[in-house]
mmCIF file of C-alpha atoms and ligand atoms in Angstrom:
data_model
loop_
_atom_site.group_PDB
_atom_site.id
_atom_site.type_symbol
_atom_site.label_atom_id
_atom_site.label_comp_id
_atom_site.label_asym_id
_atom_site.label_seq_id
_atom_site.Cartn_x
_atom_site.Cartn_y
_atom_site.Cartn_z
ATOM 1 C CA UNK G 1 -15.911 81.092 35.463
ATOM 2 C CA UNK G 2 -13.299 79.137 34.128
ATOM 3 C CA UNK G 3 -13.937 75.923 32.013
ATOM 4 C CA UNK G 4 -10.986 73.660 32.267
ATOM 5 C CA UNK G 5 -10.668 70.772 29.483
ATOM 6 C CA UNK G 6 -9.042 67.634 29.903
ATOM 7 C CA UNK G 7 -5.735 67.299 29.145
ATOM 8 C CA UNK G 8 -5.867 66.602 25.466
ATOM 9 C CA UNK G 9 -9.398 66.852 24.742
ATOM 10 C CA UNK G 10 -10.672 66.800 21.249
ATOM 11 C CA UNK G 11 -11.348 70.179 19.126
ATOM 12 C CA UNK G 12 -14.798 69.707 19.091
ATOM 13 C CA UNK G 13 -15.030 69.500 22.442
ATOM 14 C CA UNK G 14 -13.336 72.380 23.048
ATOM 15 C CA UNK G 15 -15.589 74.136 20.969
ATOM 16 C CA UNK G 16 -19.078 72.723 21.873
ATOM 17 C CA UNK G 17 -17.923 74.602 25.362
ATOM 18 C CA UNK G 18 -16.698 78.141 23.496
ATOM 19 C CA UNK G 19 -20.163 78.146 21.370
ATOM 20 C CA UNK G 20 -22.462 77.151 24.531
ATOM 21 C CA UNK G 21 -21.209 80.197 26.617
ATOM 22 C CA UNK G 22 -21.353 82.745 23.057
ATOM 23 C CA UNK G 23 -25.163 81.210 23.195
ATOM 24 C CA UNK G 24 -25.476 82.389 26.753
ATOM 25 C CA UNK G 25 -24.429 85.868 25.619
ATOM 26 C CA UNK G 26 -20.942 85.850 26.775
ATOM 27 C CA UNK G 27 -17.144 86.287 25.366
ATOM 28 C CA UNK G 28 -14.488 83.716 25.768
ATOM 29 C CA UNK G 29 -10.765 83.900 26.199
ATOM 30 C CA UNK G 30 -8.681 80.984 25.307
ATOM 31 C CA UNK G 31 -5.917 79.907 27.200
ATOM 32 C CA UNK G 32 -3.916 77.247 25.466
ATOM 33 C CA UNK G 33 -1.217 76.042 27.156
ATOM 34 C CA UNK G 34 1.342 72.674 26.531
ATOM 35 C CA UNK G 35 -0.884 70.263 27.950
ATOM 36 C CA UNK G 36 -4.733 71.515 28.242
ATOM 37 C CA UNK G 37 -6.895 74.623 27.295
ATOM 38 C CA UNK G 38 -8.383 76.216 29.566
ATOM 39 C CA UNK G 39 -11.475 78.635 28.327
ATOM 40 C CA UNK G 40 -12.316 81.904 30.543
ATOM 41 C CA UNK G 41 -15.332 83.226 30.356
ATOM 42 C CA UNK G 42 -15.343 87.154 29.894
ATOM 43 C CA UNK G 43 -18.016 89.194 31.366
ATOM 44 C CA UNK G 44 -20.222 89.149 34.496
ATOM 45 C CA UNK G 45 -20.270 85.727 34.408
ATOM 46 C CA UNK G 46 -22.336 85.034 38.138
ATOM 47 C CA UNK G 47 -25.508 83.972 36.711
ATOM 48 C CA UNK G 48 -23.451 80.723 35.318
ATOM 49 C CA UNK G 49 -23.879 77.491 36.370
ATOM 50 C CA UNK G 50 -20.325 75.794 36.292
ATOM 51 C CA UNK G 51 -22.399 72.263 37.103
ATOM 52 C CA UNK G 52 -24.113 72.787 33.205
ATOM 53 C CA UNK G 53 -20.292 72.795 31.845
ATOM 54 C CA UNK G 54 -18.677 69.292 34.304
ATOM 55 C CA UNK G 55 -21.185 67.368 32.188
ATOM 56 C CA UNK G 56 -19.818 68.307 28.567
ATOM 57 C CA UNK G 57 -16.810 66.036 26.826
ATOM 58 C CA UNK G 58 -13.868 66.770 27.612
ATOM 59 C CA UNK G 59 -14.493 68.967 30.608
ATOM 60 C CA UNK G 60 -12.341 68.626 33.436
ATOM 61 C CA UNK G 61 -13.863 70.809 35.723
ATOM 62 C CA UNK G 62 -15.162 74.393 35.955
ATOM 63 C CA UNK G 63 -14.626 76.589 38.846
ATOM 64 C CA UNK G 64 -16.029 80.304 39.345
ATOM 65 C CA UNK G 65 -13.347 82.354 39.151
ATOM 66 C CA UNK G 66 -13.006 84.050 43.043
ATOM 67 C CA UNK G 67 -11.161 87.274 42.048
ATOM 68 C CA UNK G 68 -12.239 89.574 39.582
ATOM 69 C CA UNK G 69 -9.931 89.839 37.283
ATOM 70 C CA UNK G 70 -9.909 86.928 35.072
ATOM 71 C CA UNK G 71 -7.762 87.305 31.674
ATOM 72 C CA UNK G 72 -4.923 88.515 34.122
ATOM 73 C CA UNK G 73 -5.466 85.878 36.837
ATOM 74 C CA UNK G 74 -3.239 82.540 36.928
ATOM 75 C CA UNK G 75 -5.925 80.324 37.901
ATOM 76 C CA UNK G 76 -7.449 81.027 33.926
ATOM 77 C CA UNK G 77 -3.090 80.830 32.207
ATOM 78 C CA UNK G 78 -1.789 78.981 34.784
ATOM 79 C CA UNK G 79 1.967 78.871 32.524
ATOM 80 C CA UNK G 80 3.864 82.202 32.850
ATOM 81 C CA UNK G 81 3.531 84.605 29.875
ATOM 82 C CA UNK G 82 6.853 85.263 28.393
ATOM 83 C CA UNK G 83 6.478 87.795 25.162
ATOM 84 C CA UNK G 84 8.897 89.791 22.761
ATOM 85 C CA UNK G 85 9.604 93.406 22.865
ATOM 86 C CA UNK G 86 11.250 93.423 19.761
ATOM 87 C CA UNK G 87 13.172 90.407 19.956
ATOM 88 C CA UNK G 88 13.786 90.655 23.795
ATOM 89 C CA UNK G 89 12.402 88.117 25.898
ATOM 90 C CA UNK G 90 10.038 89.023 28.955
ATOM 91 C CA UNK G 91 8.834 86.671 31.334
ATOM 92 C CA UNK G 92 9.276 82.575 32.604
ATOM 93 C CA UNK G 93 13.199 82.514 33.337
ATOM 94 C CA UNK G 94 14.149 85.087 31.414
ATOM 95 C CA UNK G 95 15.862 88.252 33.487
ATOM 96 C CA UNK G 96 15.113 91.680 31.485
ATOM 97 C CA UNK G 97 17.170 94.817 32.208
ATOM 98 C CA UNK G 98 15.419 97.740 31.174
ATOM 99 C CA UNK G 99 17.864 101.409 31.940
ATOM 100 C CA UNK G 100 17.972 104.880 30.801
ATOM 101 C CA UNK G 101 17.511 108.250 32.094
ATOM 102 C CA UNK G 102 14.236 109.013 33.677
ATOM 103 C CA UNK G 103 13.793 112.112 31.164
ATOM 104 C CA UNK G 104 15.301 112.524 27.786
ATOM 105 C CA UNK G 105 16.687 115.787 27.779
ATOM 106 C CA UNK G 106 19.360 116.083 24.966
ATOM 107 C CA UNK G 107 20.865 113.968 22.004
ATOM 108 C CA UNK G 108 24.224 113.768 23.329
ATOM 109 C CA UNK G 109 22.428 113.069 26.958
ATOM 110 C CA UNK G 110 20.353 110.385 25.528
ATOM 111 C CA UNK G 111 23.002 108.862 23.356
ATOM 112 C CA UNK G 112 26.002 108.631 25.742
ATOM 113 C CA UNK G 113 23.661 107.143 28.339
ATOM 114 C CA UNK G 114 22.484 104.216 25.819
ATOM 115 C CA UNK G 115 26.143 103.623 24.727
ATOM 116 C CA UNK G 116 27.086 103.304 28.847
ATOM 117 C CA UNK G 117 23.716 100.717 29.876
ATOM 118 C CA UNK G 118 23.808 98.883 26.404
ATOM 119 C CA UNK G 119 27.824 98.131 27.379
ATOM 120 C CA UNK G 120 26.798 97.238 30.508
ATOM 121 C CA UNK G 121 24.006 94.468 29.606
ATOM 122 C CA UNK G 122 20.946 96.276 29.627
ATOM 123 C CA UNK G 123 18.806 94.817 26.885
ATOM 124 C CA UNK G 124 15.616 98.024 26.253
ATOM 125 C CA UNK G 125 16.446 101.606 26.952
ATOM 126 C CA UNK G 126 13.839 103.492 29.069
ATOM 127 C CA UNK G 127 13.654 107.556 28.719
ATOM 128 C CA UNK G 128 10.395 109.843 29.202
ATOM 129 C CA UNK G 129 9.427 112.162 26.261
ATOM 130 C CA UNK G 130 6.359 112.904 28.092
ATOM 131 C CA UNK G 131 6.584 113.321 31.837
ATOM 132 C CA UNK G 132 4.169 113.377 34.256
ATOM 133 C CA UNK G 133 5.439 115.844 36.628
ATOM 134 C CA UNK G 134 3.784 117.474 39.958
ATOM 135 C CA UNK G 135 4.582 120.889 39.081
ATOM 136 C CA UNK G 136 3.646 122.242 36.142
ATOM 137 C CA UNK G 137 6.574 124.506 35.981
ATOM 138 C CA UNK G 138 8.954 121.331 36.357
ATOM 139 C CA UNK G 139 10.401 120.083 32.873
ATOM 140 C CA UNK G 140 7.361 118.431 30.898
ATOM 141 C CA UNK G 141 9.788 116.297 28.815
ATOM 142 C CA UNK G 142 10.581 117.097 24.853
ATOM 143 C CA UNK G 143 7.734 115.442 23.388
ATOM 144 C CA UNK G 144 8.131 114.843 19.943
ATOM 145 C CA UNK G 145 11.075 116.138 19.827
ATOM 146 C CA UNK G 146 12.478 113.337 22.790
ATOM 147 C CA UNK G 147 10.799 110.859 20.519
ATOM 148 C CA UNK G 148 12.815 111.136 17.573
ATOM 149 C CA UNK G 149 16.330 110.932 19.928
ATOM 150 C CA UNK G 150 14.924 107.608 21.141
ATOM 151 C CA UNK G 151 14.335 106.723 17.867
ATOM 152 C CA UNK G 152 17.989 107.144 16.559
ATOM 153 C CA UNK G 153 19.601 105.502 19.870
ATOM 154 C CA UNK G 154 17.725 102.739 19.049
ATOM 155 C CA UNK G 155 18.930 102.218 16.051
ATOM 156 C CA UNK G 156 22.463 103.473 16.975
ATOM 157 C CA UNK G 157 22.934 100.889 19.469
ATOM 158 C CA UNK G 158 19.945 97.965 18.452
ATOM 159 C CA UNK G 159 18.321 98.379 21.500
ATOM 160 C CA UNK G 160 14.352 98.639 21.705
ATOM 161 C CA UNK G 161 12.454 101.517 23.675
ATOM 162 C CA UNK G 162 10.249 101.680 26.520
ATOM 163 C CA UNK G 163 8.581 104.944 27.224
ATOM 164 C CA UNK G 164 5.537 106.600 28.528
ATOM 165 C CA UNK G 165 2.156 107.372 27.219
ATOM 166 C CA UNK G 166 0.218 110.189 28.873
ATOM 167 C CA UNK G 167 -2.758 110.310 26.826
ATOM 168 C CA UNK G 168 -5.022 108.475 25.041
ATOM 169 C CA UNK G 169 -4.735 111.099 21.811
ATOM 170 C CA UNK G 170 -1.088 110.259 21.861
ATOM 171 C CA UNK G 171 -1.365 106.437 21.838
ATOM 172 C CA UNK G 172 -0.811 106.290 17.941
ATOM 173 C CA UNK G 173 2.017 108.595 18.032
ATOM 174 C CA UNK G 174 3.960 107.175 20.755
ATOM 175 C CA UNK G 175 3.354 103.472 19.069
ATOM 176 C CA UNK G 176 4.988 104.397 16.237
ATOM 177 C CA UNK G 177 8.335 105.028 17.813
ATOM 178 C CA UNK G 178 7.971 102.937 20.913
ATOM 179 C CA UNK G 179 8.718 99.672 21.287
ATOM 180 C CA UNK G 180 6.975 99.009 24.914
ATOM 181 C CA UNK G 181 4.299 101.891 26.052
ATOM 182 C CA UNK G 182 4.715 102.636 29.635
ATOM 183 C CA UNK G 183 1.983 103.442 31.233
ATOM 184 C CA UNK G 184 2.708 105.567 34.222
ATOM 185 C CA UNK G 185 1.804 105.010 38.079
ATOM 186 C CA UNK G 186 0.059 108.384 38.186
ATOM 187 C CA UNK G 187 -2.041 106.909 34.661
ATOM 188 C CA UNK G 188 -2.533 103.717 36.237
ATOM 189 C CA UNK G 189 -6.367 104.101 36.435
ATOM 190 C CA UNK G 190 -6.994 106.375 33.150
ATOM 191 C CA UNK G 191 -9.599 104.007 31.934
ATOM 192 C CA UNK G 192 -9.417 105.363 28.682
ATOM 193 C CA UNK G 193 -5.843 105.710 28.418
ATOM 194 C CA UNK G 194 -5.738 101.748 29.280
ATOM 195 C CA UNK G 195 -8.419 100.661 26.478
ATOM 196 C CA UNK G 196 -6.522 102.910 23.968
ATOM 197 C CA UNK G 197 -3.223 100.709 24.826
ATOM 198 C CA UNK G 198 -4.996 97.850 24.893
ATOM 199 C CA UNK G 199 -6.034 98.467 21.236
ATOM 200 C CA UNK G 200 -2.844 98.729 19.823
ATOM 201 C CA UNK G 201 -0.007 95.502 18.934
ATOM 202 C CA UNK G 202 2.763 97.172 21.163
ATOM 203 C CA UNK G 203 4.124 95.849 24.612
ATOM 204 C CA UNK G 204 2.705 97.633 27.383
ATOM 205 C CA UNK G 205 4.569 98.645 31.007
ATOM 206 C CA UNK G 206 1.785 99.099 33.263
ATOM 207 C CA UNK G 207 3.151 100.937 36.559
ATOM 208 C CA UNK G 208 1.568 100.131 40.149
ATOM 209 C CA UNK G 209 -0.519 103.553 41.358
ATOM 210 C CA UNK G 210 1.345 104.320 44.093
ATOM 211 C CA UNK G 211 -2.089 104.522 46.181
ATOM 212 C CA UNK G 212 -3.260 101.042 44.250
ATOM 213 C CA UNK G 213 -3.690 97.761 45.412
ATOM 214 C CA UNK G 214 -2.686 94.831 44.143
ATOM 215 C CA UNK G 215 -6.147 93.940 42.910
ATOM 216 C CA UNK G 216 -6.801 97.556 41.572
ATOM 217 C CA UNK G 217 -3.770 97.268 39.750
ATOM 218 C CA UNK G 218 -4.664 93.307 38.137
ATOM 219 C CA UNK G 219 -7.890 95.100 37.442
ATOM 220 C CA UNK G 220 -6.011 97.825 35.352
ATOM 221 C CA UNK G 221 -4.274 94.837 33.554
ATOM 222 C CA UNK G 222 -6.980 93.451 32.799
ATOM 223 C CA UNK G 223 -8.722 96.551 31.034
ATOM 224 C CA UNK G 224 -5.921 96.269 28.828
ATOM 225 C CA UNK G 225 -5.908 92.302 28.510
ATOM 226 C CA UNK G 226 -9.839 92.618 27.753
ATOM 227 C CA UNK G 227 -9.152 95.098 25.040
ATOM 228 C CA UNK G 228 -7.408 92.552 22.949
ATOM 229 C CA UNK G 229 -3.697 93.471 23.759
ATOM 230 C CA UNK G 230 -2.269 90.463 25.884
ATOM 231 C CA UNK G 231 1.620 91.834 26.365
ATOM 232 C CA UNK G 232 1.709 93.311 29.271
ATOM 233 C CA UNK G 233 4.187 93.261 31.870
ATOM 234 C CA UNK G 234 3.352 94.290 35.290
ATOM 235 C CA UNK G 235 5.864 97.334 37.110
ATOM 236 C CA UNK G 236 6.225 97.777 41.130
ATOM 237 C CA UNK G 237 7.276 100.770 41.736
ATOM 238 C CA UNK G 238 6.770 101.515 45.167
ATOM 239 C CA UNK G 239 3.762 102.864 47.377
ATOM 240 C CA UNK G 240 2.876 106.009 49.292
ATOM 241 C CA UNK G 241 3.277 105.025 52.935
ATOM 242 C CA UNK G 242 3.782 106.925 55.814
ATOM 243 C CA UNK G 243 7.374 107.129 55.835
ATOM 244 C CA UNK G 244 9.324 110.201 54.492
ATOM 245 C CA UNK G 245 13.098 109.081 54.441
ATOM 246 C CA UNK G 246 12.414 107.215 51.200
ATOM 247 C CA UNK G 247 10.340 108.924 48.504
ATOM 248 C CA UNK G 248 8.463 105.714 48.462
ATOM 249 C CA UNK G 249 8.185 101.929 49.569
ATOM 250 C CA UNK G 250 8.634 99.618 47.317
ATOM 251 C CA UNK G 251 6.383 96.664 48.493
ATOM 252 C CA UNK G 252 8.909 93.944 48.206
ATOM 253 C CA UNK G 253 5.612 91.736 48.738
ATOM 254 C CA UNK G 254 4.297 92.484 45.868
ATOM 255 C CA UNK G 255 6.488 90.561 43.882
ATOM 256 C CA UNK G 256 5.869 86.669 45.321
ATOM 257 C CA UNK G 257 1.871 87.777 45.435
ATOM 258 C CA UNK G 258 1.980 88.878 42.047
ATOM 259 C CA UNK G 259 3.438 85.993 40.697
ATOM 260 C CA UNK G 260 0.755 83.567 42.341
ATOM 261 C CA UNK G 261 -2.040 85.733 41.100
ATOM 262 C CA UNK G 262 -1.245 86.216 37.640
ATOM 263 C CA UNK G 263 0.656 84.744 34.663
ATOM 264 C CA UNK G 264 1.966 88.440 33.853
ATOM 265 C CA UNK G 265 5.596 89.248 33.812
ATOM 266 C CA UNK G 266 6.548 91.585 37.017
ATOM 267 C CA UNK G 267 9.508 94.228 36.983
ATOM 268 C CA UNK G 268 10.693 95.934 39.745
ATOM 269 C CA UNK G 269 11.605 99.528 39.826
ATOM 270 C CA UNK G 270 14.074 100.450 42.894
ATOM 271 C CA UNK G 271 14.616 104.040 41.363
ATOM 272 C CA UNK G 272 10.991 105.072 42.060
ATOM 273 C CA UNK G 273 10.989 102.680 45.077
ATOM 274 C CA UNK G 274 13.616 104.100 46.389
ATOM 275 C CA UNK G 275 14.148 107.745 45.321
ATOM 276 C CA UNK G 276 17.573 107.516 46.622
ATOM 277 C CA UNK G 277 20.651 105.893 44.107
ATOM 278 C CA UNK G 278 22.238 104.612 47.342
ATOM 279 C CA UNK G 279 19.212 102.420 48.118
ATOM 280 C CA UNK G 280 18.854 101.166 43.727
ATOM 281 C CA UNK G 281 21.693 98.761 44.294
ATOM 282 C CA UNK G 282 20.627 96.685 47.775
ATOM 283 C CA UNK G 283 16.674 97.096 46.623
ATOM 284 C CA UNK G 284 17.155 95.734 42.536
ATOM 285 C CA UNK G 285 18.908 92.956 44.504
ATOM 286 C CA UNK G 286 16.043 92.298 46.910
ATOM 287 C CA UNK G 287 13.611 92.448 43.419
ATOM 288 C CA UNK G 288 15.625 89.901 41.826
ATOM 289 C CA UNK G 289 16.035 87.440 44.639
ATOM 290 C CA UNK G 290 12.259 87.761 45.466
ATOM 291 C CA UNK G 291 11.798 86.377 42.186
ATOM 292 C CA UNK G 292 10.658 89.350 39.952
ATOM 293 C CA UNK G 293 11.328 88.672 36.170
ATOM 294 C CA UNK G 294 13.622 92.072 35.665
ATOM 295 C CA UNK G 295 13.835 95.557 36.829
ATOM 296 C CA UNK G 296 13.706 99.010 35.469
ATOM 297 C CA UNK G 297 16.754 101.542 36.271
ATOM 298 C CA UNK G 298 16.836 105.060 35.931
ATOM 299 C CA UNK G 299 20.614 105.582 34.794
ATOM 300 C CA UNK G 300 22.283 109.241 34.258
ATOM 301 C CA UNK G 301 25.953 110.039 33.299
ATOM 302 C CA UNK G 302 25.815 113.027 35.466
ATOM 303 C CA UNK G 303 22.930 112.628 37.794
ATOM 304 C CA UNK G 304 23.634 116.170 39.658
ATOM 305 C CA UNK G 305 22.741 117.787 36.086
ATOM 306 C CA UNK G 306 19.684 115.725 35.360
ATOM 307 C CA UNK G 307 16.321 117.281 34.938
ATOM 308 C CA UNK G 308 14.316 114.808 36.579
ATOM 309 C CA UNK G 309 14.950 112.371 39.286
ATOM 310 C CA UNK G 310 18.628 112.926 39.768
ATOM 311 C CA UNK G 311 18.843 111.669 43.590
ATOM 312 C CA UNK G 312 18.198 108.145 42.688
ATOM 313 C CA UNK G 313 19.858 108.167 38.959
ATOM 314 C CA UNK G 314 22.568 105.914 39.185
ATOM 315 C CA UNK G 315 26.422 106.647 37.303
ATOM 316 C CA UNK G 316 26.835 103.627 34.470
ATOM 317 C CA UNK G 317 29.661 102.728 36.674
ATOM 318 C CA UNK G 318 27.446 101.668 39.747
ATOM 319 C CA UNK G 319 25.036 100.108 37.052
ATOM 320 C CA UNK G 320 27.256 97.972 35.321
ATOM 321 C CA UNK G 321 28.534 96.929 38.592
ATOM 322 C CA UNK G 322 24.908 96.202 39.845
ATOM 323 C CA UNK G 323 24.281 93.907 36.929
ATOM 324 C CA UNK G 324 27.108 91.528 37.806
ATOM 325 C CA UNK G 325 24.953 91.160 41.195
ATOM 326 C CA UNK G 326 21.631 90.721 40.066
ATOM 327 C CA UNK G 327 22.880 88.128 37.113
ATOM 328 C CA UNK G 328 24.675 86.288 40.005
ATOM 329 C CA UNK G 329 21.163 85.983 42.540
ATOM 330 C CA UNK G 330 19.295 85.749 39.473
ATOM 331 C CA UNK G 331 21.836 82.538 38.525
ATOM 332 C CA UNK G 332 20.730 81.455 42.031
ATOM 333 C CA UNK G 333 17.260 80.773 41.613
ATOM 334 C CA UNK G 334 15.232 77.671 41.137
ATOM 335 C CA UNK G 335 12.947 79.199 37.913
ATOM 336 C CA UNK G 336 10.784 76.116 38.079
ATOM 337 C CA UNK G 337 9.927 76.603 41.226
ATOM 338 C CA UNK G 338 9.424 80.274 41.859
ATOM 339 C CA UNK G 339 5.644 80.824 42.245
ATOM 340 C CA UNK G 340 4.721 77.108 43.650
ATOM 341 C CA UNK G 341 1.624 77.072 45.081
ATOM 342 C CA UNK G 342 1.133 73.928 46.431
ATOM 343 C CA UNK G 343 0.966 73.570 50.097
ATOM 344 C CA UNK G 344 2.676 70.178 50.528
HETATM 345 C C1 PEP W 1 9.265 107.279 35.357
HETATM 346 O O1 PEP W 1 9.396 106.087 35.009
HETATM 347 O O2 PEP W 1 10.136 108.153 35.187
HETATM 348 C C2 PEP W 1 8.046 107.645 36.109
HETATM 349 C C3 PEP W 1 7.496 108.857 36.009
HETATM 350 O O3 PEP W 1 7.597 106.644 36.881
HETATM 351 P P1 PEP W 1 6.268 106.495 37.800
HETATM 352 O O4 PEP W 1 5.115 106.612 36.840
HETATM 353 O O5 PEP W 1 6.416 105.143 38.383
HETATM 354 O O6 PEP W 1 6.313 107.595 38.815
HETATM 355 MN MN1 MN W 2 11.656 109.041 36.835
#
């Protein structure tokens, strides 16, 4: 249930309503937005009687909540979250580049690429440390190792870091050189992997399962949400369907659907989405234009050496030139408008 207070109600209204649900044995999240608060209750919340809450002062109205998440939903934070990673905006109008390789595999690899997408307007550099790989005789990443090179290219070229977290034991470690955690689309339901990010004050990535739906994936979100950590940023990055040309489909869909059902930033990944570089270009355009709120690029200097993910690395030529596109659609777009809901 959601309580929703009138717009400028008094403090003491607003909590006569947070301490009557705490009686009733339940949590609260506030949402506090320019105008009006709107309290969320946390928790299986059925047995409540939204009637017992129209009657307090100040109380607007208050509506069972129909889908199950609740924290990550936009009836409860109807405004769109916009959040910092490290002094980059995410979220509302804002358009957020994220590029790198998909694996770090070397210094000089690492560094050159970082030099090439920071030139070319990307504003956090993405590279794996830890990868999540099918075969276990594929390259697992260099760990620590891939840490500390992420570490120095972000401070070589001011840029902050998004990589990914495979375990919960690794959580703190990865925190302390990360600036965004990703969270991977084969992790995407690693309960405890999602509580242990949810626990710590770092931006989180959370990648779409590629077998998830979009309520499996809100749900996800919200593990983290609930947890106490409310920066996260929501990543389509395609789904398993049944057709083999591409290595998957990204689910353009997803991106208007998302924005109506949550408050959450949404990125799109056409490297994943695609598997194939000559598909990144037309498919980041598609993202944009559908109105996501920036993409994530996997970008190699020489993509036939790369370790991982080569076929759909693109050259920091074809990146820099895709960023003058995107920019341009993204120019296009009416911001205030983008995830209208009303039917008139
Ligand atoms: C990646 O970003 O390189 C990656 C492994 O992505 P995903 O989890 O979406 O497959
Ligand atoms: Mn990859």
């Amino acid at each position: 249930m959601i309580v929703v207070m009138k717009v400028h109600a008094e403090q003491d209204e607003i909590d006569a309503v947070v301490q009557r649900i705490h009686k009733l044995g339940f949590n609260t999240h506030l949402s506090t937005g320019a105008e009006r608060t709107i309290i969320g209750v946390v928790g299986a919340d059925r047995r409540l009687e939204p009637m017992n809450f129209e009657v307090m002062a100040g109380v607007e109205k208050a509506v069972r909540v129909l889908h199950p998440f609740k924290i990550a939903s936009r009836d409860f934070h109807p405004e769109d979250t916009v959040f910092e990673v490290h002094g980059v905006p995410i979220g509302g109008h804002h358009l957020t580049i994220m590029a790198g390789p998909c694996s770090v595999e070397s210094r000089e690899q690492l560094l050159e690429t970082a030099a090439a997408v920071k030139e070319a307007g990307a504003q956090i550099l993405r590279g794996g440390a830890y990868k999540p790989r099918t075969s276990p005789y594929s390259f697992q990443g260099l760990g620590l190792r891939g840490l500390e090179i992420l570490a120095e290219a972000r401070e070589r070229y001011d840029m902050p870091v998004v990589t990914e977290v495979m375990s919960p034991d690794l959580v703190p470690l990865v925190a302390e050189y990360a600036d965004m955690l990703q969270i991977g689309a084969r992790s995407m339901q690693n309960y405890a992997l999602l509580q242990a990010v949810g626990k710590v004050n770092k931006p989180v990535l959370l990648k779409r399962g590629m077998m998830s739906t979009m309520q499996e994936w809100l749900m996800a979100a919200e593990y983290i949400l609930s947890n106490g950590n409310d920066r996260v940023a929501l990543c389509e990055r395609g789904i398993r369907t049944f057709e083999p040309y591409t290595r998957n489909t990204l689910d353009i869909n997803a991106i208007p659907a998302m924005r109506n059902l949550t408050h959450l930033p949404i990125i799109g990944d056409p490297s994943h989405g695609t598997g194939k570089w000559e598909l990144v270009g037309p498919i980041a355009r598609a993202i944009i234009a559908a109105g996501a709120n920036g993409l994530i690029i996997e970008v190699h200097p020489h993509p036939d050496e790369a370790l991982s993910d080569g076929a759909q690395s693109l050259k920091p030529k074809r990146f820099a030139e895709l960023m003058r596109n995107v920019h341009a659609i993204h120019d296009l777009l009416d911001h205030e408008n983008i995830h209208d809901r009303e039917t008139d």
